[in-house]
Coordinates of C-alpha atoms in Angstrom, one line a residue:
M275 CA -74.8 -46.9 -65.0
P276 CA -75.5 -50.3 -63.4
Y277 CA -73.1 -51.7 -60.8
R278 CA -72.6 -55.4 -60.2
D279 CA -70.8 -54.9 -56.9
L280 CA -69.2 -52.5 -54.4
R281 CA -65.9 -52.8 -56.3
D282 CA -67.4 -51.4 -59.5
Y283 CA -68.9 -48.6 -57.5
I284 CA -65.6 -47.7 -55.8
A285 CA -63.9 -47.5 -59.2
E286 CA -66.6 -45.1 -60.4
L287 CA -66.2 -42.9 -57.2
S288 CA -62.5 -42.7 -58.0
R289 CA -63.2 -41.8 -61.6
R290 CA -65.5 -39.0 -60.5
E291 CA -62.9 -37.8 -58.0
L292 CA -65.2 -38.5 -55.1
L293 CA -62.9 -40.9 -53.2
H294 CA -60.0 -40.5 -50.9
T295 CA -57.7 -43.6 -50.9
I296 CA -55.7 -44.0 -47.8
D297 CA -52.8 -46.5 -47.7
E298 CA -51.3 -45.4 -44.4
K299 CA -51.9 -47.7 -41.4
I300 CA -55.0 -46.8 -39.4
C301 CA -56.7 -48.3 -36.4
K302 CA -60.4 -49.1 -37.0
D303 CA -61.2 -48.8 -33.3
T304 CA -59.7 -45.4 -32.4
E305 CA -58.7 -43.5 -35.6
L306 CA -60.7 -44.4 -38.6
V307 CA -64.2 -43.0 -37.9
P308 CA -62.9 -39.8 -36.2
L309 CA -60.9 -39.1 -39.4
V310 CA -63.9 -39.4 -41.6
R311 CA -66.2 -37.6 -39.1
L312 CA -64.1 -34.5 -39.4
Q313 CA -65.4 -33.7 -42.9
F314 CA -69.0 -33.6 -41.5
R315 CA -68.0 -31.0 -38.9
G316 CA -65.6 -28.9 -41.0
L317 CA -66.3 -29.1 -44.8
P318 CA -69.2 -27.8 -46.9
E319 CA -71.5 -30.7 -48.0
A320 CA -70.3 -30.5 -51.6
E321 CA -66.7 -31.1 -50.7
R322 CA -67.3 -34.3 -48.7
K323 CA -66.2 -37.5 -50.2
A324 CA -65.9 -41.3 -49.6
F325 CA -62.8 -42.8 -47.9
W326 CA -61.2 -46.2 -48.8
F327 CA -58.7 -47.4 -46.2
R328 CA -56.5 -50.2 -47.4
N329 CA -54.2 -50.8 -44.4
V330 CA -56.5 -51.4 -41.4
T331 CA -55.5 -52.6 -38.0
D332 CA -57.3 -52.7 -34.6
A333 CA -56.6 -51.9 -31.0
R334 CA -55.0 -55.4 -30.5
G335 CA -52.6 -54.9 -33.4
R336 CA -54.4 -57.2 -35.8
K337 CA -54.0 -56.5 -39.5
F338 CA -57.0 -57.4 -41.6
D339 CA -57.0 -59.2 -45.0
G340 CA -59.5 -56.8 -46.5
S341 CA -60.1 -53.0 -46.5
V342 CA -62.7 -50.6 -45.3
V343 CA -64.8 -48.1 -47.2
L344 CA -66.7 -45.4 -45.3
G345 CA -68.8 -42.5 -46.5
A346 CA -69.5 -44.2 -49.9
L347 CA -73.3 -43.9 -49.8
G348 CA -74.1 -40.4 -48.6
S349 CA -71.1 -38.2 -47.7
S350 CA -72.6 -35.7 -50.2
R351 CA -75.4 -35.5 -52.7
S352 CA -72.7 -36.0 -55.4
V353 CA -71.7 -39.3 -53.8
Y354 CA -75.4 -40.3 -53.4
G355 CA -76.0 -39.5 -57.0
A356 CA -73.0 -41.6 -58.1
A357 CA -74.5 -44.5 -56.1
L358 CA -77.6 -44.2 -58.3
G359 CA -75.5 -43.9 -61.5
T360 CA -76.6 -40.3 -61.9
D361 CA -75.7 -36.9 -60.5
A362 CA -76.9 -34.7 -57.6
D363 CA -79.5 -32.9 -59.7
N364 CA -81.2 -36.1 -60.9
I365 CA -81.6 -38.0 -57.6
A366 CA -85.4 -37.3 -57.3
A367 CA -86.0 -38.3 -60.9
A368 CA -84.1 -41.5 -60.4
W369 CA -86.3 -42.4 -57.4
Q370 CA -89.5 -41.4 -59.3
R371 CA -88.6 -43.7 -62.2
A372 CA -87.8 -46.6 -59.8
H373 CA -91.1 -46.5 -58.0
S374 CA -93.0 -47.6 -61.1
N375 CA -90.4 -49.9 -62.7
H376 CA -89.2 -52.6 -60.2
L377 CA -86.8 -55.2 -61.7
P378 CA -86.8 -58.6 -60.0
P379 CA -83.4 -60.1 -59.1
R380 CA -81.6 -62.5 -61.3
M381 CA -80.5 -65.9 -59.9
V382 CA -76.9 -66.9 -60.0
E383 CA -75.6 -70.4 -59.1
P384 CA -73.5 -70.5 -56.0
S385 CA -70.5 -71.8 -58.0
A386 CA -70.6 -68.5 -59.9
A387 CA -71.2 -66.2 -56.9
P388 CA -68.1 -64.3 -55.7
V389 CA -69.5 -64.1 -52.2
K390 CA -69.1 -67.9 -52.0
E391 CA -65.3 -67.8 -52.4
T392 CA -64.9 -68.6 -48.7
I393 CA -67.6 -70.6 -46.8
V394 CA -67.6 -71.6 -43.1
H395 CA -70.3 -73.2 -41.0
A396 CA -70.9 -73.3 -37.3
P397 CA -69.4 -74.4 -35.1
A398 CA -66.1 -74.2 -37.1
L399 CA -66.4 -70.4 -37.8
G400 CA -62.7 -69.7 -37.6
G401 CA -63.0 -66.4 -35.7
G402 CA -66.5 -65.9 -36.8
V403 CA -67.8 -62.3 -37.2
D404 CA -64.7 -61.0 -35.4
R405 CA -62.5 -61.8 -38.4
F406 CA -63.9 -58.6 -40.1
P407 CA -63.0 -54.9 -39.3
H408 CA -66.2 -53.8 -37.7
L409 CA -66.0 -50.2 -36.7
I410 CA -66.4 -48.4 -33.4
S411 CA -68.7 -45.5 -34.5
T412 CA -68.4 -43.3 -31.5
P413 CA -65.0 -44.1 -30.0
G414 CA -64.8 -43.3 -26.3
F415 CA -68.5 -43.9 -25.8
D416 CA -69.7 -47.0 -27.7
P417 CA -69.2 -50.3 -25.8
A418 CA -68.3 -52.4 -28.9
P419 CA -67.8 -52.3 -32.6
F420 CA -71.2 -52.3 -34.5
I421 CA -72.3 -53.4 -37.9
T422 CA -73.7 -50.2 -39.3
A423 CA -74.1 -50.8 -43.1
G424 CA -75.2 -54.3 -42.8
V425 CA -78.4 -55.1 -44.7
W426 CA -80.6 -57.7 -42.9
V427 CA -82.4 -60.1 -45.3
T428 CA -85.5 -61.7 -43.7
R429 CA -88.7 -63.3 -44.9
D430 CA -92.2 -63.0 -43.5
P431 CA -92.9 -66.3 -41.6
E432 CA -96.5 -66.3 -42.9
N433 CA -96.1 -65.5 -46.6
G434 CA -92.4 -65.5 -47.4
A435 CA -92.2 -61.9 -48.5
Y436 CA -88.7 -60.5 -48.3
N437 CA -87.6 -57.5 -46.3
L438 CA -84.2 -55.8 -46.7
G439 CA -83.5 -53.3 -44.0
I440 CA -80.4 -51.7 -42.4
Y441 CA -80.3 -52.3 -38.6
R442 CA -77.3 -51.9 -36.4
G443 CA -75.6 -55.0 -35.0
M444 CA -73.5 -55.0 -31.8
I445 CA -70.6 -57.4 -32.0
K446 CA -70.8 -59.5 -28.8
A447 CA -69.0 -62.8 -29.6
E448 CA -67.6 -64.7 -32.6
D449 CA -71.0 -66.2 -33.2
R450 CA -73.4 -63.6 -31.6
V451 CA -74.5 -60.2 -32.8
G452 CA -77.1 -57.8 -31.4
C453 CA -80.1 -56.9 -33.6
A454 CA -81.6 -53.5 -32.7
T455 CA -85.0 -52.4 -34.1
D456 CA -85.9 -49.0 -32.7
V457 CA -89.7 -49.2 -33.1
P458 CA -92.2 -52.1 -33.5
T459 CA -93.3 -50.7 -36.9
Q460 CA -89.9 -51.5 -38.5
H461 CA -90.4 -54.3 -40.9
L462 CA -87.9 -56.7 -39.4
A463 CA -89.6 -56.2 -36.0
I464 CA -93.0 -57.0 -37.6
Q465 CA -91.6 -60.3 -39.0
W466 CA -89.8 -61.1 -35.7
E467 CA -93.1 -60.7 -33.8
K468 CA -94.9 -63.0 -36.3
A469 CA -92.1 -65.6 -35.8
R470 CA -92.3 -65.2 -32.0
R471 CA -96.1 -65.9 -32.0
M472 CA -95.4 -69.0 -34.1
G473 CA -92.8 -70.2 -31.6
R474 CA -89.8 -70.2 -33.9
P475 CA -86.7 -68.1 -34.5
L476 CA -86.6 -65.6 -37.4
E477 CA -83.9 -66.7 -39.9
A478 CA -81.8 -63.9 -41.4
A479 CA -78.7 -63.1 -43.3
I480 CA -76.7 -59.9 -43.0
F481 CA -74.8 -58.8 -46.1
I482 CA -72.1 -56.2 -46.0
G483 CA -70.9 -54.5 -49.2
G484 CA -72.8 -54.9 -52.5
P485 CA -74.3 -52.9 -55.3
P486 CA -75.0 -49.5 -53.7
A487 CA -78.7 -49.5 -54.9
L488 CA -79.3 -52.4 -52.5
L489 CA -78.3 -50.4 -49.5
L490 CA -80.2 -47.3 -50.7
A491 CA -83.4 -49.4 -51.2
A492 CA -82.9 -51.0 -47.8
A493 CA -82.6 -47.6 -46.1
S494 CA -85.7 -46.2 -47.7
K495 CA -89.2 -46.2 -46.2
V496 CA -91.3 -48.2 -48.6
P497 CA -94.5 -49.8 -47.5
Y498 CA -94.4 -53.2 -45.8
G499 CA -94.4 -56.0 -48.4
V500 CA -92.6 -54.0 -51.2
D501 CA -89.7 -56.1 -52.4
E502 CA -86.5 -54.1 -51.9
Y503 CA -84.6 -56.4 -54.3
G504 CA -87.0 -55.2 -57.1
L505 CA -86.7 -51.6 -56.0
A506 CA -82.9 -51.9 -55.9
G507 CA -82.9 -53.3 -59.4
A508 CA -84.9 -50.3 -60.7
L509 CA -82.6 -47.9 -58.9
N510 CA -79.5 -49.7 -60.3
G511 CA -80.9 -49.8 -63.8
A512 CA -80.3 -53.6 -64.0
P513 CA -81.5 -56.6 -61.9
I514 CA -79.5 -57.4 -58.8
E515 CA -77.8 -60.8 -59.1
V516 CA -78.6 -63.1 -56.1
T517 CA -77.7 -66.6 -55.0
R518 CA -79.0 -69.1 -52.5
A519 CA -78.2 -68.7 -48.9
E520 CA -76.3 -71.5 -47.2
T521 CA -78.5 -72.4 -44.2
F522 CA -82.1 -71.2 -44.9
D523 CA -84.5 -70.7 -47.8
A524 CA -83.6 -67.2 -49.0
V525 CA -81.5 -65.4 -51.6
V526 CA -78.6 -63.1 -50.9
P527 CA -76.6 -60.8 -53.2
A528 CA -74.2 -62.9 -55.3
H529 CA -71.7 -60.0 -55.4
A530 CA -71.8 -59.0 -51.7
E531 CA -68.5 -58.8 -49.9
I532 CA -69.6 -60.6 -46.8
V533 CA -72.8 -62.6 -45.8
I534 CA -73.4 -63.6 -42.2
E535 CA -76.3 -66.1 -41.8
G536 CA -78.1 -67.1 -38.6
R537 CA -81.2 -67.0 -36.5
I538 CA -82.7 -64.2 -34.5
R539 CA -84.0 -65.8 -31.3
T540 CA -87.6 -65.0 -30.3
D541 CA -87.5 -66.6 -26.9
V542 CA -85.1 -64.3 -25.1
L543 CA -83.7 -60.7 -25.3
E544 CA -80.4 -59.4 -24.2
P545 CA -79.0 -55.9 -23.1
E546 CA -77.6 -53.9 -26.1
A547 CA -76.0 -50.5 -26.6
P548 CA -75.4 -47.6 -25.7
F549 CA -74.8 -46.4 -29.3
G550 CA -74.4 -43.0 -30.9
E551 CA -77.7 -42.2 -32.6
A552 CA -78.8 -39.9 -35.4
S553 CA -80.5 -37.7 -32.7
G554 CA -77.0 -36.4 -31.8
Y555 CA -77.1 -38.3 -28.5
L556 CA -76.2 -41.8 -27.4
G557 CA -79.2 -44.1 -27.3
P558 CA -79.6 -45.9 -23.9
R559 CA -78.9 -49.6 -23.2
K560 CA -82.1 -51.6 -23.6
M561 CA -83.2 -55.2 -24.1
E562 CA -82.9 -56.2 -27.7
K563 CA -82.8 -59.1 -30.1
I564 CA -80.0 -61.7 -30.4
F565 CA -78.7 -63.0 -33.8
E566 CA -76.8 -66.3 -33.5
V567 CA -74.5 -67.1 -36.5
T568 CA -74.8 -70.3 -38.4
A569 CA -72.6 -69.6 -41.5
I570 CA -70.4 -67.0 -43.0
T571 CA -69.5 -66.6 -46.7
H572 CA -67.2 -63.9 -48.1
R573 CA -65.1 -62.8 -51.0
A574 CA -61.3 -62.9 -51.0
Q575 CA -59.9 -59.7 -49.4
P576 CA -63.4 -58.4 -48.7
I577 CA -64.1 -54.7 -48.6
Y578 CA -65.9 -53.9 -45.4
Q579 CA -68.5 -51.1 -45.7
G580 CA -69.7 -48.9 -42.9
I581 CA -71.9 -45.8 -42.6
I582 CA -71.2 -42.6 -40.8
S583 CA -74.3 -41.8 -38.8
E584 CA -74.8 -40.4 -35.3
F585 CA -74.6 -36.6 -34.9
P586 CA -76.2 -34.8 -37.8
P587 CA -75.3 -34.0 -40.5
S588 CA -74.0 -37.4 -41.4
E589 CA -73.9 -39.9 -44.2
S590 CA -77.2 -41.4 -42.9
T591 CA -78.9 -38.0 -43.1
V592 CA -77.9 -37.5 -46.7
I593 CA -79.2 -41.1 -47.5
R594 CA -82.5 -40.6 -45.6
K595 CA -83.1 -37.1 -47.1
A596 CA -82.8 -38.2 -50.7
A597 CA -85.0 -41.2 -50.1
F598 CA -87.6 -39.7 -47.7
D599 CA -88.1 -36.5 -49.7
A600 CA -88.9 -38.6 -52.9
I601 CA -91.0 -41.3 -51.1
L602 CA -93.1 -38.9 -49.1
L603 CA -93.7 -36.7 -52.2
N604 CA -94.8 -39.8 -54.1
H605 CA -97.1 -40.8 -51.3
L606 CA -98.8 -37.4 -51.0
R607 CA -99.1 -36.7 -54.8
N608 CA -99.7 -40.1 -56.3
V609 CA -101.0 -42.3 -53.6
K610 CA -103.1 -39.8 -51.7
K611 CA -103.8 -37.7 -54.8
I612 CA -103.0 -34.2 -53.4
A613 CA -102.0 -32.7 -56.7
S614 CA -101.1 -29.3 -55.2
V615 CA -98.1 -30.9 -53.3
T616 CA -95.0 -30.0 -55.3
R617 CA -92.1 -30.8 -53.0
V618 CA -91.3 -32.4 -49.6
A619 CA -88.1 -31.6 -47.7
S620 CA -86.7 -33.3 -44.6
H621 CA -83.9 -31.6 -42.7
E622 CA -80.5 -33.0 -41.8
A623 CA -80.3 -31.1 -38.5
A624 CA -83.5 -32.9 -37.5
S625 CA -81.9 -36.2 -38.6
C626 CA -84.3 -36.3 -41.6
N627 CA -86.7 -38.1 -39.3
M628 CA -88.2 -35.4 -37.2
M629 CA -89.1 -32.5 -39.5
F630 CA -90.8 -32.4 -42.9
V631 CA -91.8 -29.3 -44.9
I632 CA -94.5 -29.8 -47.6
Q633 CA -94.6 -27.2 -50.4
L634 CA -98.0 -26.7 -52.1
T635 CA -98.9 -24.7 -55.2
N636 CA -102.3 -23.0 -55.3
P637 CA -103.8 -25.5 -52.8
A638 CA -107.6 -25.8 -52.6
P639 CA -109.1 -24.9 -49.2
G640 CA -108.3 -27.6 -46.7
E641 CA -105.5 -29.2 -48.8
P642 CA -102.6 -28.0 -46.6
Q643 CA -104.3 -29.6 -43.5
R644 CA -105.0 -32.8 -45.4
A645 CA -101.4 -33.0 -46.6
L646 CA -100.1 -32.5 -43.1
H647 CA -102.4 -35.3 -41.7
E648 CA -101.4 -37.7 -44.5
A649 CA -97.7 -37.1 -43.9
A650 CA -98.2 -37.6 -40.1
N651 CA -100.0 -40.9 -40.7
F652 CA -97.4 -42.1 -43.3
D653 CA -95.2 -43.7 -40.6
P654 CA -96.0 -43.4 -36.9
S655 CA -92.3 -43.1 -36.0
L656 CA -91.5 -40.3 -38.5
G657 CA -92.4 -36.7 -38.4
K658 CA -92.4 -34.7 -35.2
I659 CA -92.7 -31.3 -36.9
L660 CA -94.7 -31.0 -40.1
I661 CA -95.1 -27.7 -41.9
A662 CA -97.0 -26.7 -45.0
V663 CA -95.7 -23.8 -47.0
D664 CA -96.6 -22.0 -50.3
S665 CA -94.8 -22.5 -53.6
D666 CA -92.6 -19.4 -53.2
V667 CA -91.1 -20.8 -50.0
D668 CA -88.1 -23.1 -50.5
P669 CA -88.8 -26.0 -48.2
D670 CA -85.1 -26.8 -47.9
S671 CA -84.3 -23.2 -46.6
M672 CA -84.7 -22.6 -42.9
D673 CA -84.7 -18.8 -43.7
G674 CA -87.7 -19.3 -45.9
I675 CA -89.4 -21.6 -43.4
L676 CA -88.9 -19.1 -40.6
W677 CA -90.3 -16.4 -42.8
A678 CA -93.4 -18.4 -43.5
L679 CA -93.8 -19.4 -39.8
S680 CA -93.5 -15.7 -38.8
Y681 CA -96.0 -14.2 -41.2
S682 CA -98.2 -16.8 -42.9
M683 CA -99.8 -18.5 -39.9
Q684 CA -101.4 -17.8 -36.6
P685 CA -100.8 -20.4 -33.8
H686 CA -104.3 -20.4 -32.5
R687 CA -105.7 -21.0 -35.9
D688 CA -103.1 -23.0 -37.9
V689 CA -101.3 -25.2 -35.3
E690 CA -102.5 -28.7 -34.3
I691 CA -101.1 -31.3 -32.0
F692 CA -101.2 -34.8 -33.5
R693 CA -101.1 -37.5 -30.9
G694 CA -100.4 -41.2 -31.2
K695 CA -96.9 -41.1 -32.7
I696 CA -94.3 -43.7 -31.8
P697 CA -91.0 -42.2 -30.3
R698 CA -88.0 -42.9 -32.4
L699 CA -84.6 -42.3 -30.7
D700 CA -86.0 -39.2 -29.0
P701 CA -84.6 -38.5 -25.6
S702 CA -87.2 -35.7 -25.0
V703 CA -89.9 -38.4 -24.5
T704 CA -91.0 -38.6 -20.8
P705 CA -89.0 -41.5 -19.3
G706 CA -91.3 -44.5 -18.9
L707 CA -94.0 -43.1 -21.1
E708 CA -94.7 -43.6 -24.8
D709 CA -96.2 -40.1 -25.1
A710 CA -94.8 -39.0 -28.5
S711 CA -96.7 -36.5 -30.6
A712 CA -96.3 -34.2 -33.6
I713 CA -97.0 -30.6 -34.3
L714 CA -98.8 -29.8 -37.6
I715 CA -98.4 -26.2 -38.8
N716 CA -100.2 -24.7 -41.8
A717 CA -98.0 -21.9 -42.9
C718 CA -99.7 -21.4 -46.3
R719 CA -101.1 -18.0 -46.8
E720 CA -104.9 -18.2 -46.2
Y721 CA -105.8 -14.6 -47.1
P722 CA -104.8 -12.0 -49.8
Y723 CA -101.3 -10.6 -49.4
L724 CA -99.4 -7.6 -50.8
P725 CA -96.2 -8.2 -52.8
V726 CA -93.0 -9.5 -51.4
S727 CA -90.9 -6.6 -50.3
L728 CA -87.9 -6.9 -52.6
P729 CA -87.1 -4.9 -55.8
R730 CA -88.9 -6.2 -58.9
R731 CA -87.2 -9.0 -60.8
D732 CA -86.2 -7.0 -63.9
L733 CA -84.5 -4.4 -61.7
M734 CA -82.7 -7.1 -59.6
E735 CA -81.5 -8.8 -62.8
K736 CA -80.0 -5.5 -64.0
A737 CA -78.4 -5.0 -60.6
R738 CA -76.9 -8.5 -60.8
A739 CA -75.4 -7.8 -64.2
R740 CA -73.9 -4.5 -62.8
W741 CA -72.6 -6.4 -59.8
D742 CA -70.8 -8.9 -62.0
A743 CA -69.4 -6.1 -64.3
L744 CA -68.0 -4.3 -61.2
G745 CA -66.0 -7.5 -60.3
L746 CA -67.7 -7.8 -56.9
P747 CA -67.6 -11.1 -54.9
A748 CA -69.5 -14.1 -56.4
L749 CA -73.1 -14.2 -55.3
E750 CA -75.1 -17.2 -54.0
L751 CA -78.6 -15.7 -54.1
K752 CA -81.2 -17.1 -51.8
A753 CA -84.9 -17.4 -52.7
P754 CA -86.6 -15.1 -52.8
W755 CA -84.1 -12.7 -54.4
H756 CA -86.6 -10.4 -56.1
G757 CA -90.1 -9.2 -55.3
Y758 CA -93.3 -10.4 -56.9
P759 CA -97.0 -9.6 -56.6
L760 CA -99.4 -11.6 -54.6
S761 CA -103.2 -11.6 -54.6
L762 CA -103.7 -8.3 -52.9
W763 CA -102.2 -6.2 -55.7
T764 CA -104.3 -4.1 -58.1
E765 CA -103.7 -2.5 -61.5
E766 CA -103.8 0.8 -59.7
N767 CA -101.0 -0.3 -57.3
A768 CA -98.9 -1.4 -60.3
D769 CA -99.5 1.9 -62.1
E770 CA -98.5 3.9 -59.0
A771 CA -95.3 1.8 -58.7
E772 CA -94.4 2.5 -62.3
K773 CA -95.0 6.2 -61.9
A774 CA -92.5 6.1 -59.0
L775 CA -89.9 4.5 -61.2
T776 CA -90.3 7.2 -63.8
G777 CA -90.3 10.2 -61.4
R778 CA -94.1 10.9 -61.6
Y779 CA -94.9 10.2 -58.0
F780 CA -96.4 13.7 -57.6
D781 CA -99.2 12.5 -59.8
T782 CA -100.0 9.8 -57.2
G783 CA -99.7 12.4 -54.5
A784 CA -102.3 14.6 -56.2
K785 CA -104.6 11.7 -56.7
L786 CA -104.5 10.7 -53.1
A787 CA -105.1 14.2 -52.0
K788 CA -108.5 14.0 -53.6
R789 CA -109.4 11.1 -51.4
R790 CA -109.0 12.8 -48.1
G791 CA -111.4 12.1 -45.3
P792 CA -112.3 13.4 -41.9
T793 CA -110.3 12.4 -38.8
S794 CA -113.4 11.0 -37.1

């Protein structure tokens, strides 16, 4: 179902019983994030939900006019599915449809745009960015509140192409926000570098809160130049309504909760961070970009939206996994035309940035290696561990992956070190050196194999029926849960196995006795 704004989406989360509404007073600096973080450390993924806090204060005792929603994009696959207007089982299909059916945004006059209900311009910002309940994401370690779910809207200084991306913003003053781009290949960083070479600042707007598809599109890894507004419209099932920005030539979501406009300076950098990162460690303080605020518009009683990131699993890993798995699969199958690729899986413990497992069905010789190389080249900052597996290995299962690594590859033959990667929030990189690399592992079976050593499927199905009839505990079967033949299995082998099931194994013994040979 299409959403016009965050408020429509919150109502849907409540209808699906995927929302905790908290009306008790809570401090956004010390209490709010730790409370939501607990579910990522103590609940199964399927039981995690979004939180809506409607009585928010800060460490100075201020009470905010609006409210805060956290965990509303990716606390679980069910939440993420709701953001797409579908369910957990149809996320990949929704992404697949969206890639080929972009819907351009629809213009709305400023007078009809809810985000224009309040408008302030510099220098009379009336508290500026500090009027909103920005969250401290890693209380006790982060040096300031940060904007975490803010989508930065920028335009290519050369051709005007839009980029929508989620980048963190350190709150430094009423009219100043840090802008962190981890690697130079991020799209805002590309546009910033173009503006720097032209000797001008990069104009930008940060919007907070909006149709969830906008944030999911902004968080995805689409090629440079792809219009995220159009992708978001496709994901949403209806065009995103936009309106003119106040201070530069751009459009912003008409139904956003908050829009902060300004300029990213290109003549100077400033220290920024530390900040809790998706690697599970704090990222170091470094020189980063500065965003100077020129105007703020917002709705009455705005709903402030944040994202739970930092230590995996987190909301950001669920978001990245759903997007990255679908985008990389589309890249390998449809762009690079490797038809044997059937699934791609990133892994939350690896922050969905570092490890990708590619499943192939009956690959031609050389196709696993080609798929690994194309995946490694997709984005120089993504993919430190890339593994190719056969179709009977679940790429989401670490048990299955370890099985394939143990018995379907040889390190001297099937492992390659791929150099030239760009480090992304990786503290293992040698300090002072940009020496990142990837390991490519072909764990597809290259030679004939005998069957998988589990009872045959029909026998396991009968056993499962007997299990249920006996009232034994509910089963969650892991693949593979039954045996199946592979290429090194003959009709004679199958006949001997059938004889064993019917008590005629002495026949096999007699046959084998006729095949005796000398000991030397």
